[in-house]
mmCIF file of C-alpha atoms and ligand atoms in Angstrom:
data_model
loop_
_atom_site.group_PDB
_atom_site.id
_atom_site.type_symbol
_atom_site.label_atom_id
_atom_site.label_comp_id
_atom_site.label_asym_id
_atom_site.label_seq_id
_atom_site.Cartn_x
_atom_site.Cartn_y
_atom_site.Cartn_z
ATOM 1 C CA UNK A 249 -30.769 -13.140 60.349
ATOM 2 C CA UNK A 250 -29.821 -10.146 58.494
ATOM 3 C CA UNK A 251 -27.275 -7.685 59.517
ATOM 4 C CA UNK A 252 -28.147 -9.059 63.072
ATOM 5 C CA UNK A 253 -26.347 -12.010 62.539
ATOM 6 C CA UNK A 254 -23.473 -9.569 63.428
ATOM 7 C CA UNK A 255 -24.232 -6.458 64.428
ATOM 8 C CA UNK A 256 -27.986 -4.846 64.798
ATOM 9 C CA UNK A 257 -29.555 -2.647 66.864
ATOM 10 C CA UNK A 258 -27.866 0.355 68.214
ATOM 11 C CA UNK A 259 -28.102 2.653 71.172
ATOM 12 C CA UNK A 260 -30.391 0.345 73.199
ATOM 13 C CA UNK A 261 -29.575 1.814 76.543
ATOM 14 C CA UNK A 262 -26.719 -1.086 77.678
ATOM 15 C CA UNK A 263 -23.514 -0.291 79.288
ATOM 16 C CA UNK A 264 -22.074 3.072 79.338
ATOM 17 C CA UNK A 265 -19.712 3.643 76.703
ATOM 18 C CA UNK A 266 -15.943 3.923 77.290
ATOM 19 C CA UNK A 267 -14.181 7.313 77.380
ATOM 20 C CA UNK A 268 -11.939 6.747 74.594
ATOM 21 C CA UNK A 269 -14.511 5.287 72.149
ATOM 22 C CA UNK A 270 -13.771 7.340 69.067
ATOM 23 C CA UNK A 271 -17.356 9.436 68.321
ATOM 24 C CA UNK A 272 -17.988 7.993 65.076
ATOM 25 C CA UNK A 273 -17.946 4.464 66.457
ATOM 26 C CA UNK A 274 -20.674 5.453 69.119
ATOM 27 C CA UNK A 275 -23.406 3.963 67.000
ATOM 28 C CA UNK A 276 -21.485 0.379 66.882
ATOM 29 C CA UNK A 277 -20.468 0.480 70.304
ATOM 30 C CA UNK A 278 -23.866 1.090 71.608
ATOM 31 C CA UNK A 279 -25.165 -2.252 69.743
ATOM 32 C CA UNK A 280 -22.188 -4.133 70.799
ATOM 33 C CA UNK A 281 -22.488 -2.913 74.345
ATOM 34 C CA UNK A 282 -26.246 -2.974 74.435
ATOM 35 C CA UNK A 283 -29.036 -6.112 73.264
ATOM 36 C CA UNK A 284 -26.399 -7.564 70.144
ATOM 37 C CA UNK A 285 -23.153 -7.999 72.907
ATOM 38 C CA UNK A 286 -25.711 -9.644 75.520
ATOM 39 C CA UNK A 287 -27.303 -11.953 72.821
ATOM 40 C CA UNK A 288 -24.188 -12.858 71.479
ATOM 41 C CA UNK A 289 -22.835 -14.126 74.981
ATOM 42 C CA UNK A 290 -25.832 -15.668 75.150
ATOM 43 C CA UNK A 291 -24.870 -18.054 72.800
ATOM 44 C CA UNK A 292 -21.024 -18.288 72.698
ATOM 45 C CA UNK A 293 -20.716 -21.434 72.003
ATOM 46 C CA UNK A 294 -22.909 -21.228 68.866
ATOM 47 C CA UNK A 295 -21.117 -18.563 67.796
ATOM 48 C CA UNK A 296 -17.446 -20.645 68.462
ATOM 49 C CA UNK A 297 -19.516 -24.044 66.833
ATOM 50 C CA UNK A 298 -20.671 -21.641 63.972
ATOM 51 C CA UNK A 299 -16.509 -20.295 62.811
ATOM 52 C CA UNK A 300 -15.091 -24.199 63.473
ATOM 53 C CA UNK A 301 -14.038 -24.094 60.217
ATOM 54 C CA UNK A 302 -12.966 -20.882 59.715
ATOM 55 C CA UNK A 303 -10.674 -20.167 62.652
ATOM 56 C CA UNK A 304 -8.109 -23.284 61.882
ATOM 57 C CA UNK A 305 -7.358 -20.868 58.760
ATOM 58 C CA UNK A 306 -6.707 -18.021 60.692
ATOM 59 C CA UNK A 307 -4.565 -19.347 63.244
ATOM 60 C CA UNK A 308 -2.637 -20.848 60.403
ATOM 61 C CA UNK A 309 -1.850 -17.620 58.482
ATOM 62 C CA UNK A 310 -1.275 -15.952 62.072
ATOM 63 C CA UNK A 311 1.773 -18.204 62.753
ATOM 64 C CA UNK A 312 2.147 -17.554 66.389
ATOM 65 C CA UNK A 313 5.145 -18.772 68.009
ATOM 66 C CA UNK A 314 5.591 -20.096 71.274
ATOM 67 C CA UNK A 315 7.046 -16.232 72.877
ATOM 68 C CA UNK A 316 4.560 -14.078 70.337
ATOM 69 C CA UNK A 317 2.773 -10.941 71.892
ATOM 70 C CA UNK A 318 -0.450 -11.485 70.389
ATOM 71 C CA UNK A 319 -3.196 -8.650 69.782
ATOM 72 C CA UNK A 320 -6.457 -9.988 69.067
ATOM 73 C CA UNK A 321 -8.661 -7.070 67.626
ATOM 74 C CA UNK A 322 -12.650 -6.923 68.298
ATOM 75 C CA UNK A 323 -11.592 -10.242 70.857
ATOM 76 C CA UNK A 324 -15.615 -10.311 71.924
ATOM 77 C CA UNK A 325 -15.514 -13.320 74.221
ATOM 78 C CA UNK A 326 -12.641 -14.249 73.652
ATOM 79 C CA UNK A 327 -12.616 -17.378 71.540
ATOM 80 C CA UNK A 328 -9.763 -16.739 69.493
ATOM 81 C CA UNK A 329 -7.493 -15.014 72.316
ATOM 82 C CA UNK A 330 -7.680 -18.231 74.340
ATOM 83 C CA UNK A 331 -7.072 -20.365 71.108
ATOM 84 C CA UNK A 332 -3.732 -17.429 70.243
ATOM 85 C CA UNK A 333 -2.650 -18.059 74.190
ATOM 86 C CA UNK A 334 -2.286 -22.101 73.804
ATOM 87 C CA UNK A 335 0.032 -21.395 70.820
ATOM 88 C CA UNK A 336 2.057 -18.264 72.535
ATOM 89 C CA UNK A 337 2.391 -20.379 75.738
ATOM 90 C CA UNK A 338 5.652 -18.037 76.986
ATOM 91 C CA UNK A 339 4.279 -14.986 75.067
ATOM 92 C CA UNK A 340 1.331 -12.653 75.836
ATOM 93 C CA UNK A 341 -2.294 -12.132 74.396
ATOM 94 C CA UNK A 342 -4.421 -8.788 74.793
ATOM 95 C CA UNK A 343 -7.734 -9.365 73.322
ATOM 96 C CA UNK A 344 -9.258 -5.818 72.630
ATOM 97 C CA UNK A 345 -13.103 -4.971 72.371
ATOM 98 C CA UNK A 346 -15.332 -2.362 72.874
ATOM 99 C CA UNK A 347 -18.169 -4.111 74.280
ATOM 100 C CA UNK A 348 -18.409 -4.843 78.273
ATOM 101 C CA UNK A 349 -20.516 -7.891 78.112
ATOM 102 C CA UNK A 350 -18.456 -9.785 75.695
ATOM 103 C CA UNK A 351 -15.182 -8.933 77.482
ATOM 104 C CA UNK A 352 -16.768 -10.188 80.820
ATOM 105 C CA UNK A 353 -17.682 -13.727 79.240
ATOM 106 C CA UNK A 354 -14.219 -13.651 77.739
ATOM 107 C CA UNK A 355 -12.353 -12.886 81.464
ATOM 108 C CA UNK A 356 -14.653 -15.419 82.788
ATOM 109 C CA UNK A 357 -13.449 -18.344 80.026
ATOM 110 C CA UNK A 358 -9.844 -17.023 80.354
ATOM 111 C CA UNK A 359 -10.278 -17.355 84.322
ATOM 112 C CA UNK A 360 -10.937 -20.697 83.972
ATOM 113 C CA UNK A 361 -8.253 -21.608 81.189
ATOM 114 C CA UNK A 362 -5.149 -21.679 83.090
ATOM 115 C CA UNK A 363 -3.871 -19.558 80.376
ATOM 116 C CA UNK A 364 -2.471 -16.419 82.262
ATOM 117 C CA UNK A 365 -0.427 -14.797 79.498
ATOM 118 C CA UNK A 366 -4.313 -13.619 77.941
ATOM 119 C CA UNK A 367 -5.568 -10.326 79.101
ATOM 120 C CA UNK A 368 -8.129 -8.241 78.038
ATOM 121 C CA UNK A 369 -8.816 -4.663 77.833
ATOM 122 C CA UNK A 370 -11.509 -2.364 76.711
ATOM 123 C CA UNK A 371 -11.158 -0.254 73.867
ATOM 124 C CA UNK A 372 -11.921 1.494 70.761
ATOM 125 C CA UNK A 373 -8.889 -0.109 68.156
ATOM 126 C CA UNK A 374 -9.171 2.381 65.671
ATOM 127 C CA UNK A 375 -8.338 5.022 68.952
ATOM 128 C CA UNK A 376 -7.113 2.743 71.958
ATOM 129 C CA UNK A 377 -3.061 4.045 72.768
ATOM 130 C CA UNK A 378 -1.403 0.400 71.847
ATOM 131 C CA UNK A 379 2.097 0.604 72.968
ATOM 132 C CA UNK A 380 4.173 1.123 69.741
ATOM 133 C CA UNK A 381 5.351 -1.808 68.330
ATOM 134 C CA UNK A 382 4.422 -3.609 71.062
ATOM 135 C CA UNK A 383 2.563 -6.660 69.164
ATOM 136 C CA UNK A 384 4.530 -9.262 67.007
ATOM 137 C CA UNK A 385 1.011 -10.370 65.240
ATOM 138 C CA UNK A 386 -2.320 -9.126 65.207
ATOM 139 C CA UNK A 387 -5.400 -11.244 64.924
ATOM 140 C CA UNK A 388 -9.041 -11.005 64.416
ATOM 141 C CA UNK A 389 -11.732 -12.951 63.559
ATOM 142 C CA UNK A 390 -14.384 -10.689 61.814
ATOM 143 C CA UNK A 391 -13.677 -7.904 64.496
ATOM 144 C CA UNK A 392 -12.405 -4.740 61.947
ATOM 145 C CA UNK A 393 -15.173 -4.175 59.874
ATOM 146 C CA UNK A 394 -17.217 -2.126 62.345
ATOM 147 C CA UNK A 395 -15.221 1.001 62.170
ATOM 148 C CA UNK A 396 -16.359 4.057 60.932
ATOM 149 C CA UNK A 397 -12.460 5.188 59.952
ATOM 150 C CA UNK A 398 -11.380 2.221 58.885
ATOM 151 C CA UNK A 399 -8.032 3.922 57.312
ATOM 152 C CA UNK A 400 -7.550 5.507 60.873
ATOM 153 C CA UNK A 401 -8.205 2.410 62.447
ATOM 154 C CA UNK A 402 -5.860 -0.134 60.758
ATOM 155 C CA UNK A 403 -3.145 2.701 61.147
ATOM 156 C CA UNK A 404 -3.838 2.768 64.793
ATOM 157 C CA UNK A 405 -3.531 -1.220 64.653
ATOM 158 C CA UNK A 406 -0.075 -0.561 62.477
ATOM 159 C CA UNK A 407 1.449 1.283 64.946
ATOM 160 C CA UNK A 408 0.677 -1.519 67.700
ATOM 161 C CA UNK A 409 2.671 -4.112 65.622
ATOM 162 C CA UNK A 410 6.529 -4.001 65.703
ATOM 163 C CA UNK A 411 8.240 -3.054 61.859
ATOM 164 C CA UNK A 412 7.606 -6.597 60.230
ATOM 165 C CA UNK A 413 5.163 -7.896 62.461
ATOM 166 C CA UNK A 414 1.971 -9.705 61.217
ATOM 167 C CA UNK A 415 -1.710 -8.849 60.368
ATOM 168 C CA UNK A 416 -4.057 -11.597 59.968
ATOM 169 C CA UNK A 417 -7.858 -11.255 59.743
ATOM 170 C CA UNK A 418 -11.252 -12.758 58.276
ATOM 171 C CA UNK A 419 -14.227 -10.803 57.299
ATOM 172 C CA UNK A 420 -16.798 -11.551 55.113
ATOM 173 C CA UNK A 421 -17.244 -11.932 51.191
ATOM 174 C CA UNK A 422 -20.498 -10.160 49.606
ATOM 175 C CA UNK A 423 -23.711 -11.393 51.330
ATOM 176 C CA UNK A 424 -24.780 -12.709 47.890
ATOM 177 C CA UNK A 425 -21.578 -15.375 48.524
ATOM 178 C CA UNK A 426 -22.748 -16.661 51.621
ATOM 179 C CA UNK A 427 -25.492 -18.839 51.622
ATOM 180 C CA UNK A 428 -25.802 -19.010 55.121
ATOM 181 C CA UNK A 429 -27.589 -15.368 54.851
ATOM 182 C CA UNK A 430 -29.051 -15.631 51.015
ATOM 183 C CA UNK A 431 -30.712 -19.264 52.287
ATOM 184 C CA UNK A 432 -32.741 -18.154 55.481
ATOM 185 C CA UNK A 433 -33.241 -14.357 53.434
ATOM 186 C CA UNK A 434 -34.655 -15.855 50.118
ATOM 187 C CA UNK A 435 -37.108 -17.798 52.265
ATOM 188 C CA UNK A 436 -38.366 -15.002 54.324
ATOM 189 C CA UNK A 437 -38.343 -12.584 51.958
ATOM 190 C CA UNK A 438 -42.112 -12.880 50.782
ATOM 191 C CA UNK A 439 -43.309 -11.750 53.813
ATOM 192 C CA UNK A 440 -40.842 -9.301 55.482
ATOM 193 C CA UNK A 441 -39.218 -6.477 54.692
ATOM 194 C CA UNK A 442 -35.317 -7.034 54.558
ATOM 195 C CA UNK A 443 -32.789 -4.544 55.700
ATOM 196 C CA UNK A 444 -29.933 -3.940 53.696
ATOM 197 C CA UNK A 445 -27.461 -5.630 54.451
ATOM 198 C CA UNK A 446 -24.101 -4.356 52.300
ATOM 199 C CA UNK A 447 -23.638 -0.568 52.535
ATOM 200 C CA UNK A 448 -20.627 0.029 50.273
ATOM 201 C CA UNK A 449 -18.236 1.924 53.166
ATOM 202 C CA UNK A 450 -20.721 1.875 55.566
ATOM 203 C CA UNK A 451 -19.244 -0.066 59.309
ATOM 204 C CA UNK A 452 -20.865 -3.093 59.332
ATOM 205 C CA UNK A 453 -20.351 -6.800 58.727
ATOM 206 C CA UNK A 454 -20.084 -5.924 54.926
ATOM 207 C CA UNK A 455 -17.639 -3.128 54.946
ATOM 208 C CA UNK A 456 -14.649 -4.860 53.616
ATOM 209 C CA UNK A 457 -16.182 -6.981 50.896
ATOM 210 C CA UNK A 458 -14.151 -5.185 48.289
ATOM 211 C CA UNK A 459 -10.516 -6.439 48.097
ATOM 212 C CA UNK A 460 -9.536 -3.263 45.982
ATOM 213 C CA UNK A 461 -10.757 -1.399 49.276
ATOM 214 C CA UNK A 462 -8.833 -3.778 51.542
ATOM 215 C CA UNK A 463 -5.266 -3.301 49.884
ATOM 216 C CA UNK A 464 -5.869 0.319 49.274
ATOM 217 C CA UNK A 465 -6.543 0.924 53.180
ATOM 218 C CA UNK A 466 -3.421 -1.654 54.596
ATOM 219 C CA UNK A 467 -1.131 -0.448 52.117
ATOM 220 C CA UNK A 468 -1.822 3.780 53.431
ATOM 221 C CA UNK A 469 -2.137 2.197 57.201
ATOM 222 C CA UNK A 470 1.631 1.175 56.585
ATOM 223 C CA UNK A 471 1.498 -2.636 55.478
ATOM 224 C CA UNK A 472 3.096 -4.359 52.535
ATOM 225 C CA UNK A 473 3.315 -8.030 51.704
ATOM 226 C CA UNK A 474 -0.863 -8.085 51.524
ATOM 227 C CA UNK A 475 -2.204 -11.156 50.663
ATOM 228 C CA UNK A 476 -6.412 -11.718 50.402
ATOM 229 C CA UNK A 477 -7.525 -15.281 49.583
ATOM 230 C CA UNK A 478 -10.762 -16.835 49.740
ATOM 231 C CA UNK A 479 -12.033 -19.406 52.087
ATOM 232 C CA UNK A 480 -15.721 -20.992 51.427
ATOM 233 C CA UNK A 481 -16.520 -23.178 54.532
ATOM 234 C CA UNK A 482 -19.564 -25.253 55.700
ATOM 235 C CA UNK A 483 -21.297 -22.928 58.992
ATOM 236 C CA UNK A 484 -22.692 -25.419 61.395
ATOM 237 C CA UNK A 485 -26.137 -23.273 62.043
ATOM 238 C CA UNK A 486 -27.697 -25.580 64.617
ATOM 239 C CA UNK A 487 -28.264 -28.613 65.896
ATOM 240 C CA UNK A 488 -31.909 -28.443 63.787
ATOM 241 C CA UNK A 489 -34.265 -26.803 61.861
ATOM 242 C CA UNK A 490 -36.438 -25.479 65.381
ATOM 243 C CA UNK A 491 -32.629 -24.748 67.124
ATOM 244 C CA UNK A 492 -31.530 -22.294 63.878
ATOM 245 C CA UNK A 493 -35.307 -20.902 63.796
ATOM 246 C CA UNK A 494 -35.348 -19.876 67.290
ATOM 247 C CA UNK A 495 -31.970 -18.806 67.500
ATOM 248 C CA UNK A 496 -32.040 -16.655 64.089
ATOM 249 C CA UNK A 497 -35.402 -14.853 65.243
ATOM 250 C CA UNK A 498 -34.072 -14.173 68.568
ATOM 251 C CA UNK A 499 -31.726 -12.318 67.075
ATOM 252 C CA UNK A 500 -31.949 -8.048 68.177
ATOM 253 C CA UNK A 501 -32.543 -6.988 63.996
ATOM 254 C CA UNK A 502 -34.781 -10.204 63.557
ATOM 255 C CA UNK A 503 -36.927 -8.919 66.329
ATOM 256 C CA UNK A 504 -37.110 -5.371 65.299
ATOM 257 C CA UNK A 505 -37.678 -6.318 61.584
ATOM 258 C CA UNK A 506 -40.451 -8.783 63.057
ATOM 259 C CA UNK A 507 -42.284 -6.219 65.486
ATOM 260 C CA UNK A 508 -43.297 -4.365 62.017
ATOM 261 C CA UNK A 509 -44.280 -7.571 60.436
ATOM 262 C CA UNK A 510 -48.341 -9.035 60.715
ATOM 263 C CA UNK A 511 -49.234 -12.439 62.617
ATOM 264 C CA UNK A 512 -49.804 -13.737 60.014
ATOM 265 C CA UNK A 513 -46.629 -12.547 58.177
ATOM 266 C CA UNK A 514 -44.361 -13.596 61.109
ATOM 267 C CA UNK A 515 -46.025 -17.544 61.577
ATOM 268 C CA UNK A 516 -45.321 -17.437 57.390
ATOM 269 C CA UNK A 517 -41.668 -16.168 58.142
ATOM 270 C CA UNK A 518 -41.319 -19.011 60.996
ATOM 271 C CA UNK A 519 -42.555 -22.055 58.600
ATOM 272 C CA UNK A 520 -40.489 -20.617 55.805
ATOM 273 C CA UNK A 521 -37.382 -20.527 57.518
ATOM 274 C CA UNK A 522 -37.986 -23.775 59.042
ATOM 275 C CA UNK A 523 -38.562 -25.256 55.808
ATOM 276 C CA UNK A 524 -36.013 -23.672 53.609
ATOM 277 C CA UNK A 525 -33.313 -25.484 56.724
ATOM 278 C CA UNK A 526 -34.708 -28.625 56.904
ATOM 279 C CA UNK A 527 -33.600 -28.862 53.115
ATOM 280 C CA UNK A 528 -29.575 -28.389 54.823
ATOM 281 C CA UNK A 529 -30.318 -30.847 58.051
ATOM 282 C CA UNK A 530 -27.561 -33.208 57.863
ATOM 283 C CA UNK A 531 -26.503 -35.988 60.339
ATOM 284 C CA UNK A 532 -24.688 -33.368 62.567
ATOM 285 C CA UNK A 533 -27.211 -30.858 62.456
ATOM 286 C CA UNK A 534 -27.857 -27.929 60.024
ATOM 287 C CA UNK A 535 -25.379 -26.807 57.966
ATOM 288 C CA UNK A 536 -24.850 -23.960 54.949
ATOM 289 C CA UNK A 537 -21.760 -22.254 52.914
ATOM 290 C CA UNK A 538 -19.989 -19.390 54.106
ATOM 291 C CA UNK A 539 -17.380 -17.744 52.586
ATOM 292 C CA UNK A 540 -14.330 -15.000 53.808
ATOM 293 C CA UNK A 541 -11.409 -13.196 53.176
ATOM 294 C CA UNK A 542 -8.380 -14.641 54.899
ATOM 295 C CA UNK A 543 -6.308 -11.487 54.696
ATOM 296 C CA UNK A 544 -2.675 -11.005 56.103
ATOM 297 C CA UNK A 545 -0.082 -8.563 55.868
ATOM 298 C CA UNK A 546 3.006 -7.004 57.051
ATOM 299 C CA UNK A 547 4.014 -3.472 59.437
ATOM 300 C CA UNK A 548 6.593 -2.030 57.139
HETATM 301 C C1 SAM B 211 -18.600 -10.256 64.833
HETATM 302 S S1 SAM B 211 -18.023 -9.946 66.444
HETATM 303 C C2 SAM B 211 -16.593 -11.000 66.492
HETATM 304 C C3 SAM B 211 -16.122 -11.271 67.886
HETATM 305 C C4 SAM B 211 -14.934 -12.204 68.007
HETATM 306 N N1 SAM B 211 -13.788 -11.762 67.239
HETATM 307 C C5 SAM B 211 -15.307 -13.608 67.617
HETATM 308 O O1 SAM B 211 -14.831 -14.099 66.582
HETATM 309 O O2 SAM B 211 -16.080 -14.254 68.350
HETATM 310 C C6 SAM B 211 -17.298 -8.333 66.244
HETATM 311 C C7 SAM B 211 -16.616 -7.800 67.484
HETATM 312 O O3 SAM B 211 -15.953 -6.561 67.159
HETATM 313 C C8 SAM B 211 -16.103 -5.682 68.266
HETATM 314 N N2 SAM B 211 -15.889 -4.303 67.811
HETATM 315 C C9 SAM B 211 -16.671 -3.573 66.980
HETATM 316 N N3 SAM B 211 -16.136 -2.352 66.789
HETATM 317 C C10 SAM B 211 -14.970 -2.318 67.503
HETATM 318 C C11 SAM B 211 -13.964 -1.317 67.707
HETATM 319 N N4 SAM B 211 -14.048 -0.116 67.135
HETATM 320 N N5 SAM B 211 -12.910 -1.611 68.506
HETATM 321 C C12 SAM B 211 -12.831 -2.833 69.115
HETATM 322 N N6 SAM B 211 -13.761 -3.795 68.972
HETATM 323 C C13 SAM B 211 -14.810 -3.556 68.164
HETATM 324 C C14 SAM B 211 -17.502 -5.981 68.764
HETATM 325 O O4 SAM B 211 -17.729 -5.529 70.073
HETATM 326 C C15 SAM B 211 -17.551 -7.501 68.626
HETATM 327 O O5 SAM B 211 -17.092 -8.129 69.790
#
């Protein structure tokens, strides 16, 4: 729930930092590295159930070829670098993340995968020394809204791609478009008090809402040929109301914002929730909207 859904709380005492991590992205790479990384392991394959639909359309606009170098940006565990190495089958994959626990889960999948053209490497993208031109495409799948110099940062990820190579990323549209955050909010929000959620600017899973601010930053980074279209898709939440309850309050930010809340307050919260899903429960479980930028573009 909430920001926590991507991102939560920071500088929880988890795994050292790396070097190179670029100061002002301390803040996100403590959270990713600390409570929000481990939770999201936790439940991978939620998280890969939850962006079904979504990732088809970003592996579409990606077009990887059979002998593509492949840079998957903000990897985490490694979902969509596995899915990038079936299609680039004589190429090469680096998925790139700053936070140790998701990169371990994604060596271990990748171990398993007979896929060895994926590797992974920690990093800072908006700082990590990419080869030059070393990448035909990059990839992510709402990995590059977390950095706190975003115009830096997609520079950085310019430089990595060859002249006329390939961006191709999803974030997310405003919170207000995504029902699978205004559902589970607009119950709870009687008897909680919600963070906020969409900081114009600020890193977070809201920072590129804007499409203005999207072109503005590619095109200085160095890319022309932008293109931003929507995608609304059904997010499979869980396989019921109890599963998405459980999971969703589990969640690092849940917990915080629940440790301020009353008893009484949080068993209101809990039968809220439960009953503002149980009006989505459909025969494969619970499902709500979501909806995301599908952006590409191309290294001058
Ligand atoms: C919402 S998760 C998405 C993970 C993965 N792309 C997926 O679809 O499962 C965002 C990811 O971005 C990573 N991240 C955040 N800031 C980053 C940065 N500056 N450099 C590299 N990775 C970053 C986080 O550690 C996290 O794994």
């Amino acid at each position: 729930m909430g920001q926590g859904d991507d991102q939560g709380v920071a500088g929880d005492g988890g795994t050292p930092l790396p070097d190179e991590i670029a100061a002002d992205n301390a803040e996100q790479g403590g959270a990713w590295n600390g409570d929000d990384g481990r939770y999201w392991v936790q439940h991978r394959e939620r998280q890969e159930a939850r962006y079904r639909r979504l990732t088809p359309h970003l592996m579409a606009a990606a077009g990887i070829q059979a002998d593509s170098r492949v840079l998957d940006i903000g990897c985490g565990s490694g979902g969509t670098s596995l899915e990038a190495a079936r299609a680039a089958a004589e190429g090469a994959v680096l998925g790139v993340d700053v936070s140790a626990p998701m990169l371990a889960e994604a060596r271990k999948q990748a171990a398993g995968s007979g896929l060895p053209q994926v590797t992974f490497e920690r990093g800072d993208a908006q700082v990590h020394r990419f080869e030059d031109g070393a990448f035909d495409i990059a990839i992510s799948r709402f990995g590059v809204m977390f950095f706190a110099d975003p115009e830096a940062a997609f520079a950085n990820i310019a430089r990595a791609l060859r002249p006329g190579g390939q961006l191709a990323f999803l974030c997310w549209r405003s919170v207000r478009d995504n029902p699978y955050l205004t559902v589970p909010m607009g119950a709870i929000a009687p008897y909680v008090q919600l963070p906020e959620l969409e900081a114009p600017g600020a890193p977070g899973p809201f920072s590129l809402v804007d499409t203005d601010r999207i072109e503005k930053l590619l095109d200085s980074a160095g890319f022309d040929e932008i293109t931003i279209s929507a995608v609304d898709e059904p997010m499979w939440m869980g396989t019921d109301p109890d599963d998405v309850v459980a999971y969703q309050l589990g969640i690092p930010a849940s917990r915080a914002m629940l440790a301020e809340a009353s008893a009484e307050a949080r068993a209101k919260t809990e039968t809220a929730l439960r009953d503002a899903l149980a009006e989505h429960q459909g025969p494969d479980g619970v499902t709500l909207g979501s909806a995301a930028w599908l952006v590409t573009a191309r290294r001058r």
